[in-house]
Amino acid sequence: MARTGSSKSKIMLMALVPLLIWVFAFEIIPVFQMVVMSFQNSDGLGFTLDQYYKGLTTSLYLEAMKNSIVISINSSVAAMIIALFVAYSITRFTTGIRDQLLMVSNMMTNFAGVPLAFAYMILMGNNGALLLLLERMGVEAAGSFDLYSQTGVTQLYIYYQTPLAILLVYPIFYGIRTEWKEAASLLGASTWKFWRYIGIPVLLPGLLGTFSLLIANALGAYATAYALTGISFNLLTIRIAALVSGDIFPNFQLGSALAVILAIIMIFSLVVNELMLRWSRRRGT
Amino acid sequence: MSYVKIEGVSKYFGSTKVLNNISLSIEEGEFITLLGPSGCGKSTLLRAIAGLNDLSSGDIYVGDKKITHLPSKDREVGMVFQSYALFPNLNVFQNIAFGLKMEKMDKEQYTVKVEEMVELIDLKGKENMYPGQLSGGQQQRVALARALIKKPKILLLDEPLSALDAQIRRTLRNEIRLIQRKLNMTTIFVTHDQEEALTISDRIFVMNHGDIEQEGGPRSIYTSPETEFVARFIGNYNVLKKSELETTGARLVSENELFAIRPEAISIFPLAKEGHNMDETINIICEAEVVMSTVLGNVMRFDMDVKGIGITVDALNESKIHWIKNGMTVQIAIPIEECKGLRIPS
């Protein structure tokens, strides 16, 4: 029996081979290559920390990192706040409406990148339909709105982060059981005290996890901002793209170093996510 | 003077009536059970007492106080749920202390009380564990302690044992009863398990379709069911129409149309040539064919055929009944006084 079992599992392992080849060819080797290149000089030779030094001291790149992090945090915070309310209200609807709302949310999550940027340009660009309409209606502030600024890009990010946040937050609310609320109220807790002592602490690990996923999602985004502002808006992803393809003097080594830095920032946010999940598992929820 | 009084309570969900003008009263320190199948309204009534459901009409009093419209948190009732409903982010100590903390009691003060409770439920040393690390039985003890610590006026138990294994269920059942007696806690217990109800309660209210079909002590409920529903729900009663009973040879002087006979009240003996020594004035004696016999452990159950009418007979599983085989024709004796006339509920 044991022999059949082990030969059977060997055959099963064979099925993994194509996947392993694929992972090696398109994930591991490129990442390895990237890490190696990040330690080479601009001629692709030797071992040096120059690229990291350049990346971490040049004000252009520092600003890009700052912008990337700020836009990620801002759009994630905004998306989380909106998602908290929307997701909670979704849990209060009937199954039919709930499924439709989730479908819309799912669709919107995938409406990002170039199409989204164009949609925004048409609505809120310099001659955006919505802005013109608002101006005609006498809303003065509409005239001063600049889609191609940090505010504009942040808005786009919020737009595609929110539906993702809703999809991630909504199942977390199902973790709150009605009996907990009932038990708490029988023990003399008001609604506010229930949320303070039970509801929010129970939700927190999941929410923080979602938040770090949103951050990673925003950090890695590239097409949306690029389609909107070209390389004029200073984000880390856009700087990397410029270094490896756009620039007259491409510098793959510096690009690699910046990409490694971006990866480290992302891994950090995912590690936080993992720690939060473990924290919640320890408590047996 | 009764301690808990429920007066003319009705509840509709849309146009469905789930509680039908129910009235009952409970003495202080009494342990009563609401027993019935799912959907009979027992949990709805319990939740109404807790203030988790509102009522369409009627009133609830505890002590002299009318609590019908009070919010849950002001009712001074403790409740234990089927699913334990422990707070997963709090450990055993914090779960039990929760009610006192909500009263803004000092930590020093409530620590003493919580420790007493932990001792009472026999979970010493587990104060720092989280609900997810405890077994079902332990979780339910914590839930019990959490409900009791504020010294509520009534303790409500909503099928607290249903999610547990048979063995733990029996142990915890006895523990609940002991703790209840020790604290003289007025308790309302909801269950669909008749054995549980019979073993634990001072008094049982059997519910069906939003009505109380019968109330009484465990013994009287079990030995003298008043309706067909109670007879079938509470035990394995034979429920026979008057005409059916008469085919067996019975001559009954009774107004009733329906009768219930406990299977263990019937005795079996062989078709002896010399006849039998049973008194025919107090027993119905008739011939029966053994259709099937089932071992239930300490009891043997025989399904008998008496002139086309099915009758179940239970006998203690001892060697003197091992002569009874399937397909055999035997005699059975039904004591006339065990034929309980049933009323047809209005």
XYZ file of C-alpha atoms in Angstrom:
631
model
C 0.000 0.000 0.000
C 2.736 2.414 1.042
C 4.617 1.799 -2.199
C 1.590 2.526 -4.370
C 1.032 5.602 -2.265
C 4.555 6.926 -2.776
C 4.688 6.136 -6.517
C 1.301 7.743 -6.848
C 2.578 10.859 -5.138
C 5.635 10.842 -7.423
C 3.351 10.894 -10.433
C 1.423 13.711 -8.838
C 4.696 15.604 -8.332
C 5.417 15.230 -12.059
C 2.345 17.310 -12.701
C 4.059 20.114 -10.807
C 7.005 20.232 -13.207
C 5.488 22.652 -15.759
C 4.530 24.990 -12.953
C 8.015 24.811 -11.429
C 9.622 25.539 -14.806
C 7.304 28.454 -15.273
C 7.981 29.822 -11.801
C 11.722 29.507 -12.335
C 11.751 31.046 -15.787
C 9.449 33.944 -15.119
C 9.669 34.588 -11.394
C 12.809 33.314 -9.736
C 15.398 33.898 -12.468
C 14.259 37.471 -13.246
C 14.154 38.354 -9.550
C 17.580 36.828 -9.045
C 18.869 38.690 -12.096
C 17.379 41.900 -10.773
C 19.020 41.499 -7.370
C 22.372 40.692 -8.984
C 22.146 43.710 -11.294
C 21.300 46.001 -8.432
C 24.774 45.316 -7.014
C 26.621 46.018 -10.287
C 28.032 49.284 -11.558
C 26.427 51.116 -14.454
C 28.460 49.107 -16.972
C 27.059 45.911 -15.551
C 30.324 44.897 -13.903
C 31.772 44.217 -10.454
C 30.145 44.419 -7.073
C 29.131 47.785 -5.672
C 26.580 49.400 -3.403
C 26.675 52.536 -5.543
C 23.259 52.023 -7.058
C 21.659 51.769 -3.631
C 23.627 54.743 -2.479
C 22.438 56.723 -5.498
C 18.870 55.515 -5.061
C 18.776 56.422 -1.394
C 20.510 59.806 -1.652
C 19.331 61.379 -4.927
C 16.501 63.743 -4.107
C 14.557 62.752 -7.234
C 14.355 59.135 -6.097
C 13.781 59.976 -2.465
C 10.883 62.149 -3.503
C 9.561 59.298 -5.667
C 9.695 56.943 -2.683
C 7.989 59.488 -0.492
C 5.299 60.118 -3.109
C 4.730 56.409 -3.606
C 4.407 55.779 0.101
C 2.237 58.839 0.731
C -0.122 58.130 -2.144
C -0.375 54.486 -1.080
C -1.165 55.332 2.524
C -3.591 58.134 1.656
C -5.513 56.148 -0.922
C -5.553 53.058 1.326
C -6.825 55.002 4.334
C -9.543 56.659 2.257
C -10.517 53.366 0.624
C -10.626 51.619 4.020
C -12.887 54.244 5.546
C -15.300 54.129 2.621
C -15.163 50.326 2.547
C -15.937 50.025 6.269
C -19.275 51.746 5.853
C -20.132 50.275 2.461
C -19.167 46.720 3.427
C -21.122 46.895 6.670
C -24.198 48.108 4.854
C -23.766 45.347 2.258
C -24.005 42.785 5.053
C -27.385 44.239 6.014
C -28.939 43.740 2.545
C -30.756 40.650 1.323
C -28.637 38.007 -0.408
C -29.842 39.042 -3.860
C -28.896 42.713 -3.563
C -25.713 41.788 -1.750
C -24.554 39.561 -4.606
C -25.300 42.261 -7.177
C -23.371 44.868 -5.210
C -20.442 42.525 -4.845
C -20.494 41.841 -8.576
C -20.344 45.574 -9.315
C -17.549 45.923 -6.788
C -15.671 43.044 -8.358
C -15.982 44.595 -11.799
C -14.833 47.999 -10.578
C -11.802 46.448 -8.907
C -10.629 45.438 -12.345
C -11.403 48.787 -13.909
C -7.999 50.304 -13.354
C -4.990 51.359 -15.404
C -5.271 53.062 -18.769
C -9.074 52.875 -19.252
C -9.621 54.377 -15.814
C -7.160 57.174 -16.479
C -8.959 58.036 -19.718
C -12.352 57.891 -18.063
C -11.090 60.395 -15.502
C -9.568 62.621 -18.190
C -12.892 62.763 -20.004
C -14.770 63.579 -16.824
C -12.313 65.663 -14.833
C -9.431 66.599 -17.122
C -8.703 70.200 -18.162
C -11.792 70.157 -20.332
C -13.514 67.410 -18.389
C -17.261 67.084 -18.917
C -18.059 66.974 -15.234
C -15.889 69.961 -14.396
C -17.415 72.056 -17.208
C -20.876 71.105 -16.045
C -20.068 72.077 -12.465
C -18.566 75.370 -13.578
C -21.694 76.195 -15.571
C -23.700 75.406 -12.491
C -21.651 77.980 -10.644
C -19.334 75.757 -8.630
C -16.204 77.914 -8.767
C -13.938 75.414 -7.078
C -14.382 73.004 -9.971
C -12.294 75.247 -12.190
C -9.239 74.985 -10.015
C -9.270 71.185 -9.834
C -6.157 69.695 -11.406
C -6.428 66.045 -12.315
C -2.729 65.844 -13.174
C -1.621 66.799 -9.669
C -1.049 64.622 -6.637
C -4.667 65.160 -5.527
C -5.888 63.982 -8.918
C -3.725 60.877 -8.952
C -4.729 60.095 -5.356
C -8.366 60.241 -6.430
C -7.764 57.722 -9.166
C -6.037 55.454 -6.710
C -8.941 55.754 -4.280
C -11.295 54.911 -7.108
C -9.717 51.558 -7.859
C -8.708 50.741 -4.266
C -12.181 51.209 -2.790
C -13.937 48.314 -4.526
C -11.023 46.025 -3.666
C -11.220 47.152 -0.055
C -14.968 46.435 -0.034
C -14.386 42.933 -1.359
C -11.795 42.291 1.325
C -13.567 43.946 4.247
C -17.045 42.582 3.682
C -16.303 38.973 4.694
C -14.600 40.248 7.849
C -17.899 41.704 9.019
C -19.430 38.257 8.828
C -16.987 37.301 11.559
C -19.036 39.393 13.998
C -21.718 37.128 15.394
C -25.121 38.418 16.447
C -24.940 36.419 19.687
C -21.887 38.420 20.760
C -23.890 41.605 20.497
C -26.770 39.986 22.358
C -24.546 38.562 25.075
C -22.801 41.919 25.460
C -26.063 43.816 25.768
C -27.353 41.350 28.389
C -24.148 41.976 30.328
C -24.867 45.680 30.339
C -22.801 46.899 27.388
C -24.112 49.654 25.141
C -23.665 49.384 21.368
C -20.651 51.669 21.582
C -19.051 49.573 24.321
C -19.701 46.418 22.331
C -17.785 47.807 19.363
C -15.063 49.215 21.565
C -14.343 46.071 23.576
C -15.437 43.287 21.216
C -16.356 44.348 17.694
C -13.369 46.460 16.710
C -10.736 44.291 18.441
C -12.151 41.262 16.614
C -12.202 43.068 13.273
C -8.849 44.769 13.730
C -6.444 42.045 12.574
C -8.467 41.509 9.424
C -8.747 45.229 8.761
C -5.029 45.820 9.280
C -4.287 42.903 6.996
C -6.552 44.352 4.333
C -4.899 47.708 4.801
C -1.433 46.315 4.170
C -2.683 44.532 1.052
C -4.084 47.830 -0.211
C -0.757 49.521 0.441
C 1.060 46.836 -1.539
C -1.528 47.117 -4.295
C -1.010 50.880 -4.550
C 2.786 50.719 -4.263
C 3.029 48.393 -7.233
C 0.574 50.313 -9.408
C 2.031 51.923 -12.459
C -0.248 52.063 -15.482
C -2.906 54.330 -13.962
C -0.512 57.081 -12.987
C 1.577 56.681 -16.119
C -1.424 56.920 -18.432
C -2.553 60.034 -16.632
C 0.669 61.991 -16.216
C 3.323 60.225 -18.260
C 6.587 60.367 -16.362
C 5.925 63.831 -14.968
C 4.368 62.581 -11.739
C 7.164 61.318 -9.583
C 6.382 57.780 -8.368
C 8.866 55.019 -7.677
C 7.305 52.685 -10.249
C 7.397 55.430 -12.887
C 11.059 56.178 -12.084
C 11.940 52.505 -12.465
C 10.113 52.372 -15.802
C 11.936 55.483 -16.994
C 15.296 54.001 -16.031
C 14.779 50.727 -17.850
C 12.859 51.858 -20.929
C 12.000 55.507 -21.258
C 15.256 57.289 -20.684
C 17.757 58.157 -23.373
C 20.427 56.667 -21.141
C 18.861 53.573 -19.620
C 20.385 52.443 -16.353
C 19.195 48.911 -15.617
C 21.393 48.627 -12.537
C 19.907 51.653 -10.801
C 16.430 50.565 -11.896
C 17.056 47.177 -10.309
C 18.204 48.748 -7.060
C 15.050 50.886 -6.921
C 12.925 47.831 -7.709
C 14.573 45.927 -4.856
C 13.850 48.850 -2.534
C 10.214 48.846 -3.701
C 10.041 45.100 -3.150
C 11.399 45.517 0.383
C 8.769 48.147 1.171
C 6.094 45.786 -0.164
C 7.416 42.750 1.666
C 7.400 44.783 4.837
C 3.708 45.574 4.400
C 2.931 41.912 3.648
C 4.874 40.762 6.705
C 2.723 43.086 8.796
C -0.303 41.427 7.207
C 0.985 37.965 8.102
C 1.683 38.993 11.705
C -1.839 40.351 12.039
C -3.297 37.108 10.734
C -1.291 35.092 13.238
C -2.380 37.372 16.000
C -6.019 36.741 15.142
C -5.500 32.970 14.799
C -3.905 32.756 18.215
C -7.157 33.931 19.688
C -9.012 31.226 17.904
C -11.294 33.363 15.816
C -46.444 35.082 44.973
C -44.690 33.999 41.821
C -41.362 35.520 40.935
C -41.528 35.554 37.146
C -44.904 36.155 35.569
C -45.665 35.969 31.881
C -49.102 37.240 31.025
C -50.925 36.713 27.752
C -47.823 36.934 25.625
C -48.232 36.759 21.840
C -45.741 37.222 19.052
C -46.218 37.423 15.318
C -43.513 37.257 12.679
C -45.370 38.873 9.783
C -48.656 36.999 9.748
C -47.238 33.871 11.400
C -48.161 33.470 15.020
C -45.206 32.080 16.961
C -46.478 32.663 20.495
C -50.160 32.268 21.152
C -51.361 34.094 24.240
C -48.980 32.350 26.632
C -49.206 32.777 30.373
C -47.050 31.103 32.965
C -45.505 31.805 36.309
C -42.308 30.672 37.977
C -41.355 30.606 41.645
C -38.116 32.053 42.948
C -35.297 29.502 42.759
C -37.295 27.204 40.501
C -35.743 25.424 37.510
C -38.243 25.256 34.692
C -37.882 23.928 31.184
C -39.555 24.989 27.968
C -39.607 21.778 25.953
C -40.701 21.372 22.370
C -39.666 20.683 18.803
C -37.885 23.351 16.768
C -40.241 26.112 15.715
C -42.581 25.649 18.697
C -41.833 29.133 20.013
C -39.716 28.168 23.040
C -36.638 30.140 21.993
C -38.769 33.096 20.930
C -40.310 33.183 24.404
C -36.898 32.944 26.062
C -35.487 35.696 23.875
C -38.501 37.850 24.660
C -37.752 37.471 28.372
C -34.162 38.535 27.629
C -35.382 41.502 25.623
C -33.781 40.249 22.418
C -37.201 39.932 20.730
C -40.067 42.286 21.229
C -43.602 41.061 21.794
C -46.773 41.713 19.848
C -48.782 41.743 23.050
C -48.663 40.666 26.679
C -46.429 41.498 29.627
C -43.479 40.040 31.501
C -42.844 40.682 35.202
C -39.797 39.824 37.285
C -40.285 40.353 40.985
C -42.804 43.169 40.964
C -41.176 44.934 38.091
C -42.672 44.979 34.628
C -39.805 44.417 32.203
C -41.760 44.102 28.942
C -40.297 47.223 27.396
C -36.923 47.487 29.144
C -33.782 47.191 27.009
C -31.815 43.946 27.514
C -29.040 45.592 29.445
C -31.404 46.812 32.152
C -33.301 43.560 32.671
C -30.882 41.862 35.065
C -31.121 38.539 33.292
C -28.205 36.287 32.445
C -28.228 34.161 29.328
C -26.256 31.227 27.993
C -26.420 30.560 24.259
C -26.257 27.307 22.332
C -23.180 28.561 20.468
C -21.534 29.736 23.750
C -21.163 33.245 22.257
C -17.939 33.878 24.159
C -15.990 36.948 23.098
C -13.086 35.504 21.086
C -10.705 38.384 21.748
C -11.017 38.087 25.522
C -9.570 35.324 27.673
C -11.509 33.300 30.237
C -10.931 35.826 33.003
C -11.879 38.815 30.834
C -14.950 37.061 29.461
C -16.260 36.336 32.944
C -15.353 39.819 34.187
C -17.012 41.563 31.222
C -20.361 42.195 32.924
C -18.737 43.656 36.039
C -16.385 45.788 33.964
C -19.411 47.249 32.212
C -20.685 48.266 35.645
C -17.406 50.160 36.072
C -16.423 47.998 39.028
C -12.756 48.271 40.114
C -10.416 45.584 38.930
C -9.507 44.641 42.502
C -13.134 44.118 43.391
C -14.088 42.076 40.369
C -10.950 39.961 40.422
C -12.126 38.355 43.656
C -15.559 37.667 42.227
C -14.200 36.271 38.972
C -11.875 33.952 40.863
C -14.813 32.653 42.899
C -16.677 31.964 39.678
C -13.700 30.241 38.054
C -13.576 27.980 41.089
C -17.301 27.300 40.889
C -17.075 26.186 37.260
C -13.894 24.231 37.959
C -11.630 25.988 35.463
C -8.883 27.104 37.803
C -5.586 27.615 35.957
C -7.286 28.327 32.639
C -8.014 32.006 33.305
C -5.574 33.185 30.653
C -6.743 30.901 27.885
C -8.789 32.167 24.962
C -12.121 30.586 23.993
C -10.549 29.073 20.870
C -8.196 27.068 23.078
C -10.971 25.497 25.180
C -13.174 22.489 24.522
C -16.895 22.957 23.922
C -17.746 21.893 27.460
C -15.210 24.284 28.975
C -16.446 27.124 26.785
C -19.981 26.534 27.956
C -18.860 26.628 31.599
C -17.222 29.985 30.961
C -20.441 31.188 29.331
C -22.333 30.046 32.419
C -19.932 31.855 34.747
C -20.145 34.996 32.619
C -23.935 34.919 32.847
C -23.974 34.265 36.598
C -21.377 36.732 37.802
C -23.713 39.718 37.875
C -26.106 37.725 40.058
C -28.978 38.063 37.600
C -32.569 37.720 38.744
C -33.186 34.987 36.180
C -30.819 32.723 34.300
C -31.867 31.865 30.753
C -30.349 28.816 29.087
C -30.992 28.519 25.354
C -30.216 24.896 24.409
C -26.840 25.235 26.134
C -25.962 21.558 25.777
C -27.038 20.871 22.202
C -23.637 21.440 20.657
C -21.841 19.057 23.026
C -21.057 15.324 22.984
C -23.426 13.005 24.823
C -20.980 12.304 27.646
C -20.089 15.933 28.346
C -23.726 16.847 27.945
C -24.711 14.591 30.834
C -21.918 15.808 33.117
C -22.529 19.461 32.395
C -26.266 18.985 32.815
C -25.713 17.747 36.353
C -23.249 20.531 37.077
C -25.662 23.181 35.882
C -28.309 21.738 38.156
C -25.943 21.674 41.149
C -24.790 25.245 40.609
C -28.379 26.391 40.138
C -29.391 24.788 43.448
C -26.353 26.179 45.243
C -27.140 29.732 44.116
C -30.916 29.249 44.305
C -31.046 30.793 40.847
C -34.407 31.070 39.109
C -33.701 29.365 35.806
C -35.478 28.948 32.489
C -34.028 26.235 30.318
C -34.943 25.680 26.676
C -34.435 22.323 25.012
C -35.864 19.969 22.428
C -34.414 16.957 24.222
C -37.061 15.306 26.398
C -34.555 13.268 28.396
C -32.647 16.435 29.279
C -35.873 18.155 30.295
C -37.026 15.259 32.454
C -33.731 14.899 34.330
C -32.971 18.531 35.044
C -36.249 20.342 35.707
C -38.487 21.123 38.644
C -41.254 21.810 36.187
C -41.658 21.360 32.448
C -43.765 23.350 30.006
C -44.275 21.327 26.826
C -44.772 23.702 23.904
C -46.157 23.132 20.439
C -47.130 25.625 17.727
C -46.757 28.582 20.070
C -48.966 27.064 22.771
C -48.210 25.418 26.075
C -49.677 21.933 25.667
C -49.006 20.756 29.179
C -47.163 21.773 32.297
C -46.122 19.750 35.285
C -43.321 18.005 37.115
C -41.151 15.570 35.150
C -42.897 12.517 36.550
C -46.415 13.687 35.853
C -45.466 14.905 32.378
C -43.941 11.543 31.600
C -46.558 9.258 33.130
C -49.674 11.276 32.380
C -49.458 13.014 29.033
C -52.613 14.955 28.333
C -52.437 15.325 24.568
C -51.317 13.196 21.651
C -48.479 15.626 20.961
C -47.069 15.346 24.470
C -47.472 11.562 24.458
C -45.540 11.221 21.220
C -42.936 13.858 22.003
C -42.083 12.947 25.549
C -41.831 9.201 25.218
C -42.399 6.335 22.875
C -46.037 6.110 23.723
C -48.524 3.893 21.894
C -51.284 6.259 20.835
C -54.463 4.356 19.980
C -57.957 5.383 18.979
C -60.793 4.160 21.148
C -61.982 1.856 18.335
C -58.491 0.387 17.945
C -58.214 -0.255 21.633
C -61.580 -1.965 21.586
C -60.468 -4.405 18.855
C -57.877 -5.657 21.312
C -60.767 -6.655 23.518
C -60.812 -3.703 25.860
C -64.066 -2.553 27.412
C -63.408 1.024 28.378
C -65.761 3.346 30.157
C -64.341 6.652 29.072
C -65.326 9.772 27.210
C -61.982 9.978 25.463
C -61.438 9.115 21.843
C -57.648 8.754 22.028
C -55.478 6.850 24.482
C -51.778 6.728 25.260
C -50.103 3.633 26.693
C -46.488 3.583 27.871
C -44.599 0.756 26.147
C -42.941 -0.332 29.388
C -46.308 -0.650 31.183
C -47.278 -3.572 28.959
C -46.106 -7.055 29.936
C -45.434 -10.046 27.708
C -45.945 -13.694 28.600
C -46.127 -16.952 26.670
C -49.260 -18.485 25.173
C -49.650 -20.997 27.944
C -52.072 -23.887 27.613
C -53.187 -23.555 31.201
C -54.005 -19.894 30.610
C -52.598 -17.006 32.580
C -52.867 -15.647 36.022
C -53.417 -12.023 35.045
C -56.455 -10.302 36.480
C -58.724 -9.579 33.517
C -60.667 -6.971 35.407
C -57.662 -4.648 35.555
C -55.789 -5.771 32.428
C -56.536 -6.021 28.757
C -55.235 -9.431 27.719
C -54.744 -10.184 24.053
C -52.665 -12.199 21.624
C -49.928 -10.458 19.703
C -47.408 -11.421 17.042
C -43.815 -10.278 17.526
C -42.936 -8.429 14.319
C -39.552 -7.039 15.241
C -37.323 -6.810 18.277
C -34.653 -4.176 18.804
C -31.942 -3.981 21.437
C -31.818 -0.482 22.918
C -29.223 -1.365 25.527
C -30.806 -2.006 28.880
C -34.221 -2.210 27.232
C -35.570 -4.495 24.505
C -38.197 -2.995 22.237
C -40.760 -5.285 20.612
C -42.998 -4.177 17.790
C -46.159 -6.235 18.062
C -49.107 -6.807 15.806
C -52.468 -7.125 17.544
C -55.191 -7.781 14.978
C -53.613 -5.380 12.534
C -52.830 -2.714 15.128
C -49.175 -1.934 15.863
C -48.211 -1.823 19.530
C -44.747 -1.205 20.942
C -43.709 -2.975 24.125
C -40.530 -2.255 26.084
C -39.104 -4.775 28.516
C -35.958 -4.749 30.628
C -33.247 -6.593 28.758
C -32.815 -9.490 31.197
C -32.396 -13.185 30.522
C -35.956 -14.071 31.420
C -37.264 -12.383 28.267
C -34.822 -13.996 25.869
C -37.363 -16.649 24.896
C -39.251 -14.008 22.867
C -38.427 -14.390 19.180
C -39.585 -12.653 16.021
C -42.633 -14.228 14.390
C -43.798 -15.784 17.659
C -47.316 -15.359 18.952
C -47.389 -14.245 22.577
C -49.843 -12.747 25.009
C -49.644 -9.230 26.247
C -51.316 -7.577 29.200
C -52.133 -3.874 29.135
C -53.077 -2.485 32.579
C -56.316 -0.563 32.087
C -55.184 2.220 34.398
C -52.201 2.801 32.105
C -54.519 3.668 29.196
C -54.389 7.424 29.574
C -57.206 9.262 27.870
C -55.947 12.189 25.802
C -57.707 15.478 25.225
C -57.848 16.901 21.743
C -56.253 20.376 21.913
C -58.626 23.132 20.853
